[in-house]
Amino acid sequence: MKSRGSSIRRLLFLAGDIGRLACVSSSAMAGRVLFVTIGLIYFTVDVRIPAVQVGAVLTLAGALSIVVGLPVARLSDLFGSRRVLVLAMLGQSLGTAAYVVARNLIAYAAITIVVTVCGRAAHAAKGAIMGAVLVGEERTANRSRIRSWSNAAAVLAAGAGAWVLHVNEHWAYLAAIGCTASIFLFAAFVSALLPRTGRPERPADASRFGVLRDRPFLALTVIDALFTLQMGLLEILPLWVAEHTGAPRWMGGVLFGLNTVMVVFLQTRASRGVTDLSSAGIANRRAGALLFGSCVLFGLAGQYVAFAAVLLVCAAFVFVWGEMLHAAAGWELSFGLAPEGEHAQYQAMFGTGTTVGLTAAPLVSTALVLGIGTAGWVIVGAVFLCAGAATPWVVRWALRQRPGHVSPVAVG
């Protein structure tokens, strides 16, 4: 009976609005991963744009995405989140398709900026729709399922991108770009099937950008940005394994694969205890402690060569569990503290913190971990530990600023 009930829940998940959200998120993730996998090589080797110039454009686009977060969220308020999401996905599809005719730096930069802005608009609009659809006791669990599906899509997209890089032919790169554009087009089609959220009803004294005055939420956004530094650690991990430990070089790829597989299959289980704002704060504190422990183990792998492989595997398990706890806590906090009708701007602000963290992550990780070594790992881990420890206090601060506010998800 239990197995039959689980199967029914999975079918309902796929058939309803939540399933459509999962489809949109998975498609968007697959499109991004596929293009990121092949994009840099295509434009530097095939189109012959200097790598420095490509990097400068990506940096400019990343900085621009930080600035446009709240303005594009305003579009969702004015025109409806579903409409903005559909148009943003169409913009990403058409922009990606236009890459096939981008043969110089100016064209590449213009298209990249358009695709980036559309991506930020899609993120804000999708956040507003999630705020309307993901409600009740299963909110965090359903968001976990969406993340699992998105990670599975990312694995498939990365595999496809690796095959394109192996072929290394002009036609293969063009096919990958066309496939990416088609994926975004499919996401736009499914987005049109999502429920219409309409223009949110606000109190008369509500501000267009009230999130900028919500200091507790801004503090949580900073905390999330600090946690996002973990992504930089994953990027430099293969290099740390190859050059600073006695483990085989291929272990870097194994650890990355282990991380992805665990997220696909265990994210929902890791999120079960996160049922309200209070438990989300505690989960973030635990995530900080786990990430600190994993950083210490990663650092020790560079000191104890004979045990490097064992230390790295143990560190990877601890790291991914902390990562999954943080993800679950972030969903509950970002949605649970957003006032009704304000999800677009609140998700845009929270996403801005994530973007800042992702932008800084490679530089911080390279400077501390690869530059200092084991001590650098400990420093980064201490950042996670402090950020996690501060979260429950900031949550209590946020609730004090919201008289009568309770988490939309009741304590189980």
Short mmCIF file of C-alpha atoms in Angstrom, two decimals:
data_model
loop_
_atom_site.label_atom_id
_atom_site.label_comp_id
_atom_site.label_asym_id
_atom_site.label_seq_id
_atom_site.Cartn_x
_atom_site.Cartn_y
_atom_site.Cartn_z
CA MET A 1 0.00 0.00 0.00
CA LYS A 2 2.81 2.35 0.86
CA SER A 3 4.48 1.72 -2.51
CA ARG A 4 1.18 2.28 -4.33
CA GLY A 5 0.63 5.54 -2.45
CA SER A 6 4.12 6.76 -3.34
CA SER A 7 3.50 5.94 -7.01
CA ILE A 8 0.22 7.87 -6.98
CA ARG A 9 1.93 10.90 -5.42
CA ARG A 10 4.63 10.81 -8.09
CA LEU A 11 2.00 10.68 -10.85
CA LEU A 12 0.10 13.60 -9.33
CA PHE A 13 3.37 15.49 -9.02
CA LEU A 14 4.10 15.07 -12.72
CA ALA A 15 0.56 15.78 -13.93
CA GLY A 16 -0.22 19.01 -12.08
CA ASP A 17 1.12 22.54 -11.90
CA ILE A 18 4.04 21.38 -9.76
CA GLY A 19 5.02 18.89 -12.44
CA ARG A 20 4.90 21.66 -15.03
CA LEU A 21 7.10 23.81 -12.82
CA ALA A 22 9.52 20.89 -12.55
CA CYS A 23 9.49 20.58 -16.34
CA VAL A 24 10.20 24.30 -16.80
CA SER A 25 12.99 24.29 -14.21
CA SER A 26 14.56 21.11 -15.60
CA SER A 27 14.42 22.39 -19.16
CA ALA A 28 15.95 25.73 -18.19
CA MET A 29 18.70 23.95 -16.24
CA ALA A 30 19.42 21.58 -19.13
CA GLY A 31 19.63 24.47 -21.58
CA ARG A 32 22.01 26.45 -19.37
CA VAL A 33 24.27 23.50 -18.62
CA LEU A 34 24.46 22.39 -22.25
CA PHE A 35 25.39 25.85 -23.45
CA VAL A 36 27.85 26.52 -20.63
CA THR A 37 29.56 23.20 -21.39
CA ILE A 38 30.21 24.03 -25.04
CA GLY A 39 29.94 27.83 -25.22
CA LEU A 40 33.40 28.88 -24.11
CA ILE A 41 35.17 26.41 -26.41
CA TYR A 42 32.92 27.28 -29.35
CA PHE A 43 33.48 31.01 -29.21
CA THR A 44 37.19 30.90 -28.41
CA VAL A 45 38.22 28.04 -30.72
CA ASP A 46 35.62 27.92 -33.49
CA VAL A 47 34.57 31.57 -33.74
CA ARG A 48 38.06 32.69 -32.64
CA ILE A 49 37.08 35.41 -30.18
CA PRO A 50 39.99 35.81 -27.70
CA ALA A 51 39.33 34.08 -24.39
CA VAL A 52 40.05 37.29 -22.47
CA GLN A 53 37.32 39.11 -24.38
CA VAL A 54 34.85 36.26 -23.88
CA GLY A 55 35.61 36.31 -20.16
CA ALA A 56 35.10 40.07 -20.04
CA VAL A 57 31.69 39.75 -21.70
CA LEU A 58 30.63 37.02 -19.27
CA THR A 59 31.77 39.17 -16.34
CA LEU A 60 29.87 42.18 -17.70
CA ALA A 61 26.74 40.09 -18.23
CA GLY A 62 27.04 38.67 -14.71
CA ALA A 63 27.41 42.15 -13.22
CA LEU A 64 24.44 43.38 -15.25
CA SER A 65 22.31 40.49 -14.00
CA ILE A 66 22.95 41.70 -10.45
CA VAL A 67 21.63 45.18 -11.29
CA VAL A 68 18.53 44.19 -13.28
CA GLY A 69 17.08 41.72 -10.76
CA LEU A 70 14.55 44.02 -9.08
CA PRO A 71 13.56 45.98 -12.22
CA VAL A 72 12.68 42.80 -14.10
CA ALA A 73 10.77 41.57 -11.04
CA ARG A 74 8.65 44.69 -11.39
CA LEU A 75 7.61 43.44 -14.83
CA SER A 76 5.98 40.42 -13.19
CA ASP A 77 3.97 42.76 -10.98
CA LEU A 78 2.82 44.84 -13.93
CA PHE A 79 2.10 42.20 -16.57
CA GLY A 80 1.68 38.93 -14.66
CA SER A 81 4.34 36.37 -13.82
CA ARG A 82 3.26 33.75 -16.35
CA ARG A 83 3.38 36.18 -19.25
CA VAL A 84 6.82 37.44 -18.22
CA LEU A 85 8.09 33.87 -17.81
CA VAL A 86 6.88 32.86 -21.28
CA LEU A 87 8.39 35.96 -22.91
CA ALA A 88 11.66 35.52 -21.01
CA MET A 89 11.97 31.90 -22.10
CA LEU A 90 11.21 32.91 -25.68
CA GLY A 91 13.90 35.60 -25.39
CA GLN A 92 16.41 33.03 -24.20
CA SER A 93 15.44 30.71 -27.05
CA LEU A 94 15.72 33.35 -29.77
CA GLY A 95 18.89 34.81 -28.24
CA THR A 96 20.55 31.41 -28.08
CA ALA A 97 19.57 30.65 -31.67
CA ALA A 98 21.12 33.98 -32.73
CA TYR A 99 24.51 32.76 -31.48
CA VAL A 100 24.93 30.80 -34.72
CA VAL A 101 25.36 34.08 -36.62
CA ALA A 102 27.52 35.78 -33.98
CA ARG A 103 30.92 35.97 -35.64
CA ASN A 104 32.46 38.91 -33.76
CA LEU A 105 32.78 40.31 -30.25
CA ILE A 106 30.04 42.97 -30.58
CA ALA A 107 27.41 40.47 -31.73
CA TYR A 108 28.45 37.99 -29.04
CA ALA A 109 28.27 40.65 -26.31
CA ALA A 110 24.86 41.96 -27.42
CA ILE A 111 23.32 38.49 -27.56
CA THR A 112 24.84 37.47 -24.24
CA ILE A 113 23.42 40.54 -22.50
CA VAL A 114 19.94 39.85 -23.93
CA VAL A 115 20.07 36.18 -22.88
CA THR A 116 21.30 37.16 -19.41
CA VAL A 117 18.54 39.72 -18.84
CA CYS A 118 15.93 37.24 -20.04
CA GLY A 119 17.36 34.66 -17.68
CA ARG A 120 17.02 37.01 -14.70
CA ALA A 121 13.46 37.90 -15.73
CA ALA A 122 12.61 34.21 -15.98
CA HIS A 123 14.05 33.55 -12.52
CA ALA A 124 12.01 36.31 -10.89
CA ALA A 125 8.79 35.35 -12.69
CA LYS A 126 9.24 31.66 -11.89
CA GLY A 127 9.84 32.57 -8.24
CA ALA A 128 6.53 34.43 -8.12
CA ILE A 129 4.69 31.48 -9.67
CA MET A 130 6.36 29.08 -7.25
CA GLY A 131 5.20 31.28 -4.40
CA ALA A 132 1.62 30.81 -5.61
CA VAL A 133 1.83 27.11 -6.48
CA LEU A 134 4.13 25.68 -3.81
CA VAL A 135 1.98 26.00 -0.70
CA GLY A 136 1.01 23.77 2.18
CA GLU A 137 2.93 21.12 4.07
CA GLU A 138 4.52 19.67 0.93
CA ARG A 139 6.03 22.95 -0.28
CA THR A 140 9.66 22.25 0.60
CA ALA A 141 9.31 18.58 -0.36
CA ASN A 142 7.97 19.54 -3.80
CA ARG A 143 10.73 22.11 -4.24
CA SER A 144 13.20 19.34 -3.41
CA ARG A 145 11.66 17.13 -6.09
CA ILE A 146 12.00 19.97 -8.58
CA ARG A 147 15.68 20.32 -7.70
CA SER A 148 16.24 16.58 -8.08
CA TRP A 149 14.68 16.62 -11.54
CA SER A 150 16.70 19.70 -12.48
CA ASN A 151 19.94 18.03 -11.42
CA ALA A 152 19.08 14.91 -13.38
CA ALA A 153 18.49 17.11 -16.44
CA ALA A 154 21.82 18.82 -15.80
CA VAL A 155 23.62 15.47 -15.79
CA LEU A 156 22.12 14.53 -19.16
CA ALA A 157 22.93 17.96 -20.60
CA ALA A 158 26.51 17.82 -19.35
CA GLY A 159 26.89 14.39 -20.95
CA ALA A 160 25.59 15.74 -24.25
CA GLY A 161 27.96 18.70 -24.02
CA ALA A 162 30.90 16.38 -23.31
CA TRP A 163 30.04 14.42 -26.46
CA VAL A 164 30.00 17.64 -28.51
CA LEU A 165 33.42 18.60 -27.12
CA HIS A 166 34.70 15.13 -28.00
CA VAL A 167 33.46 15.44 -31.59
CA ASN A 168 34.85 19.00 -31.77
CA GLU A 169 33.30 19.78 -35.17
CA HIS A 170 31.59 22.97 -36.29
CA TRP A 171 28.34 21.16 -37.10
CA ALA A 172 28.26 19.57 -33.64
CA TYR A 173 28.55 22.97 -31.94
CA LEU A 174 25.78 24.39 -34.13
CA ALA A 175 23.60 21.38 -33.36
CA ALA A 176 24.17 21.90 -29.63
CA ILE A 177 23.23 25.60 -29.91
CA GLY A 178 20.10 24.66 -31.85
CA CYS A 179 19.24 22.03 -29.26
CA THR A 180 19.68 24.59 -26.46
CA ALA A 181 17.38 27.05 -28.24
CA SER A 182 14.80 24.28 -28.70
CA ILE A 183 14.96 23.39 -25.01
CA PHE A 184 14.23 26.99 -24.02
CA LEU A 185 11.40 27.08 -26.58
CA PHE A 186 9.93 23.96 -25.01
CA ALA A 187 10.24 25.60 -21.57
CA ALA A 188 8.30 28.61 -22.92
CA PHE A 189 5.54 26.30 -24.17
CA VAL A 190 5.21 24.53 -20.81
CA SER A 191 5.36 27.91 -19.02
CA ALA A 192 2.25 28.95 -20.92
CA LEU A 193 0.42 26.03 -19.27
CA LEU A 194 1.18 27.27 -15.75
CA PRO A 195 -1.55 29.02 -13.77
CA ARG A 196 -2.09 32.73 -14.32
CA THR A 197 -1.00 34.63 -11.22
CA GLY A 198 -2.14 38.03 -12.41
CA ARG A 199 -1.18 41.32 -10.86
CA PRO A 200 -0.65 40.90 -7.11
CA GLU A 201 -2.89 42.72 -4.66
CA ARG A 202 -0.87 44.92 -2.32
CA PRO A 203 -1.72 47.00 0.70
CA ALA A 204 -2.12 50.69 -0.15
CA ASP A 205 1.06 51.61 1.72
CA ALA A 206 3.20 48.88 0.12
CA SER A 207 6.32 49.98 -1.74
CA ARG A 208 7.28 48.85 -5.21
CA PHE A 209 10.67 47.77 -3.86
CA GLY A 210 9.80 47.20 -0.22
CA VAL A 211 12.32 44.38 -0.03
CA LEU A 212 15.10 46.99 0.01
CA ARG A 213 13.83 48.14 3.42
CA ASP A 214 13.40 44.62 4.79
CA ARG A 215 16.70 44.43 6.66
CA PRO A 216 16.27 40.89 8.05
CA PHE A 217 15.56 39.56 4.57
CA LEU A 218 18.55 41.45 3.18
CA ALA A 219 20.67 39.87 5.93
CA LEU A 220 19.42 36.41 4.90
CA THR A 221 20.24 37.28 1.29
CA VAL A 222 23.83 38.04 2.34
CA ILE A 223 23.97 34.77 4.28
CA ASP A 224 22.79 32.88 1.20
CA ALA A 225 25.41 34.66 -0.92
CA LEU A 226 28.10 33.45 1.51
CA PHE A 227 26.77 29.89 1.30
CA THR A 228 26.85 30.12 -2.49
CA LEU A 229 30.65 30.20 -2.28
CA GLN A 230 30.36 26.41 -2.06
CA MET A 231 29.84 26.34 -5.82
CA GLY A 232 33.31 27.76 -6.32
CA LEU A 233 34.73 24.96 -4.22
CA LEU A 234 33.15 22.37 -6.52
CA GLU A 235 34.71 24.08 -9.53
CA ILE A 236 38.27 24.05 -8.17
CA LEU A 237 37.98 20.63 -6.48
CA PRO A 238 39.41 18.65 -9.45
CA LEU A 239 42.45 20.96 -9.49
CA TRP A 240 42.91 20.58 -5.72
CA VAL A 241 42.77 16.79 -6.07
CA ALA A 242 45.24 16.74 -8.97
CA GLU A 243 47.85 19.17 -7.66
CA HIS A 244 47.57 19.18 -3.86
CA THR A 245 46.70 15.62 -2.80
CA GLY A 246 48.11 12.18 -3.44
CA ALA A 247 44.80 10.91 -4.82
CA PRO A 248 44.46 9.88 -8.49
CA ARG A 249 43.53 12.71 -10.84
CA TRP A 250 40.32 10.99 -11.90
CA MET A 251 38.97 11.29 -8.37
CA GLY A 252 38.05 14.89 -9.05
CA GLY A 253 35.49 13.78 -11.62
CA VAL A 254 34.27 10.98 -9.35
CA LEU A 255 33.65 13.39 -6.48
CA PHE A 256 31.73 15.79 -8.73
CA GLY A 257 29.62 12.93 -10.06
CA LEU A 258 28.98 11.68 -6.53
CA ASN A 259 27.73 15.13 -5.58
CA THR A 260 25.31 15.29 -8.49
CA VAL A 261 23.95 11.76 -8.03
CA MET A 262 23.35 12.27 -4.30
CA VAL A 263 21.42 15.49 -4.96
CA VAL A 264 19.25 13.74 -7.56
CA PHE A 265 18.29 10.87 -5.24
CA LEU A 266 18.54 12.32 -1.73
CA GLN A 267 17.48 15.97 -1.90
CA THR A 268 13.88 15.16 -0.97
CA ARG A 269 14.99 13.03 1.99
CA ALA A 270 17.37 15.76 3.20
CA SER A 271 14.53 18.31 3.09
CA ARG A 272 12.00 16.37 5.15
CA GLY A 273 12.78 18.10 8.43
CA VAL A 274 12.42 21.60 6.97
CA THR A 275 8.75 22.37 7.53
CA ASP A 276 8.67 26.01 8.68
CA LEU A 277 10.86 29.07 9.18
CA SER A 278 12.23 27.92 12.53
CA SER A 279 13.31 24.51 11.23
CA ALA A 280 14.78 26.22 8.15
CA GLY A 281 16.99 28.36 10.36
CA ILE A 282 18.15 25.29 12.27
CA ALA A 283 18.79 23.41 9.00
CA ASN A 284 20.97 26.28 7.75
CA ARG A 285 22.94 26.18 11.00
CA ARG A 286 23.50 22.46 10.56
CA ALA A 287 24.43 23.03 6.92
CA GLY A 288 27.10 25.52 7.99
CA ALA A 289 28.55 23.03 10.47
CA LEU A 290 28.58 20.23 7.90
CA LEU A 291 30.21 22.40 5.23
CA PHE A 292 32.82 23.49 7.77
CA GLY A 293 33.56 19.85 8.57
CA SER A 294 33.83 18.94 4.90
CA CYS A 295 36.22 21.83 4.24
CA VAL A 296 38.45 20.63 7.08
CA LEU A 297 38.47 17.12 5.59
CA PHE A 298 39.23 18.44 2.09
CA GLY A 299 42.11 20.45 3.55
CA LEU A 300 43.48 17.47 5.48
CA ALA A 301 43.54 15.47 2.23
CA GLY A 302 46.33 17.79 1.14
CA GLN A 303 48.30 17.07 4.31
CA TYR A 304 47.89 13.32 4.73
CA VAL A 305 48.74 11.92 1.31
CA ALA A 306 48.39 8.27 2.31
CA PHE A 307 44.76 8.81 3.38
CA ALA A 308 43.89 11.40 0.74
CA ALA A 309 41.37 9.26 -1.17
CA VAL A 310 39.46 8.25 1.96
CA LEU A 311 39.43 11.82 3.29
CA LEU A 312 38.19 13.16 -0.05
CA VAL A 313 35.30 10.68 -0.25
CA CYS A 314 34.26 11.36 3.35
CA ALA A 315 34.48 15.11 2.71
CA ALA A 316 32.33 14.78 -0.42
CA PHE A 317 29.57 12.96 1.50
CA VAL A 318 29.55 15.54 4.29
CA PHE A 319 29.72 18.41 1.79
CA VAL A 320 26.73 17.32 -0.29
CA TRP A 321 24.57 16.74 2.77
CA GLY A 322 25.34 20.26 3.96
CA GLU A 323 24.62 21.55 0.45
CA MET A 324 21.22 19.85 0.38
CA LEU A 325 20.26 21.12 3.84
CA HIS A 326 21.19 24.65 2.80
CA ALA A 327 19.13 24.37 -0.39
CA ALA A 328 16.05 23.26 1.54
CA ALA A 329 16.50 26.01 4.13
CA GLY A 330 16.94 28.65 1.42
CA TRP A 331 13.68 27.69 -0.28
CA GLU A 332 11.69 27.86 2.93
CA LEU A 333 13.23 31.15 4.05
CA SER A 334 12.98 32.95 0.71
CA PHE A 335 9.34 31.96 0.17
CA GLY A 336 8.18 31.93 3.78
CA LEU A 337 9.36 35.46 4.56
CA ALA A 338 7.98 37.04 1.38
CA PRO A 339 4.68 38.89 1.95
CA GLU A 340 1.72 37.84 -0.18
CA GLY A 341 1.89 39.47 -3.59
CA GLU A 342 5.58 40.33 -3.21
CA HIS A 343 7.18 37.05 -4.28
CA ALA A 344 8.61 38.42 -7.54
CA GLN A 345 10.73 41.15 -5.93
CA TYR A 346 11.68 38.99 -2.94
CA GLN A 347 12.79 36.09 -5.15
CA ALA A 348 14.65 38.55 -7.37
CA MET A 349 16.51 39.95 -4.36
CA PHE A 350 17.32 36.49 -3.04
CA GLY A 351 18.47 35.49 -6.52
CA THR A 352 20.65 38.60 -6.66
CA GLY A 353 22.49 37.39 -3.56
CA THR A 354 22.99 34.03 -5.25
CA THR A 355 24.35 35.75 -8.36
CA VAL A 356 26.79 37.81 -6.30
CA GLY A 357 27.97 34.64 -4.57
CA LEU A 358 28.41 32.79 -7.85
CA THR A 359 30.32 35.72 -9.31
CA ALA A 360 32.69 35.91 -6.36
CA ALA A 361 33.02 32.16 -5.79
CA PRO A 362 35.74 31.36 -8.38
CA LEU A 363 37.95 34.25 -7.24
CA VAL A 364 37.52 33.53 -3.51
CA SER A 365 38.03 29.79 -3.92
CA THR A 366 41.10 30.20 -6.10
CA ALA A 367 42.70 32.79 -3.83
CA LEU A 368 42.05 30.99 -0.55
CA VAL A 369 42.05 27.28 -1.35
CA LEU A 370 44.56 27.06 -4.18
CA GLY A 371 46.57 30.05 -2.94
CA ILE A 372 46.84 29.19 0.76
CA GLY A 373 46.06 25.47 0.86
CA THR A 374 44.69 23.69 3.91
CA ALA A 375 44.39 26.91 5.91
CA GLY A 376 42.34 28.37 3.05
CA TRP A 377 39.91 25.48 3.29
CA VAL A 378 39.51 26.15 7.01
CA ILE A 379 38.89 29.86 6.39
CA VAL A 380 36.17 29.16 3.82
CA GLY A 381 34.66 26.55 6.14
CA ALA A 382 34.60 29.08 8.97
CA VAL A 383 32.60 31.44 6.72
CA PHE A 384 29.98 28.70 6.29
CA LEU A 385 29.99 27.95 10.00
CA CYS A 386 29.44 31.60 10.98
CA ALA A 387 26.79 32.16 8.30
CA GLY A 388 24.89 29.09 9.44
CA ALA A 389 25.15 30.01 13.12
CA ALA A 390 23.73 33.47 12.40
CA THR A 391 20.70 32.19 10.50
CA PRO A 392 18.36 31.26 13.41
CA TRP A 393 19.00 34.65 15.01
CA VAL A 394 18.20 36.48 11.75
CA VAL A 395 15.04 34.40 11.33
CA ARG A 396 13.86 35.44 14.81
CA TRP A 397 14.69 39.05 13.92
CA ALA A 398 12.64 38.74 10.74
CA LEU A 399 9.65 37.34 12.61
CA ARG A 400 9.81 40.15 15.15
CA GLN A 401 9.60 42.60 12.24
CA ARG A 402 6.43 40.87 11.03
CA PRO A 403 3.81 41.13 13.80
CA GLY A 404 1.38 38.25 13.55
CA HIS A 405 3.38 36.59 10.77
CA VAL A 406 3.64 32.82 10.79
CA SER A 407 5.25 30.55 8.28
CA PRO A 408 2.79 29.50 5.57
CA VAL A 409 3.80 25.92 6.37
CA ALA A 410 2.64 24.75 9.75
CA VAL A 411 4.91 22.90 12.11
CA GLY A 412 4.43 19.17 11.59
#
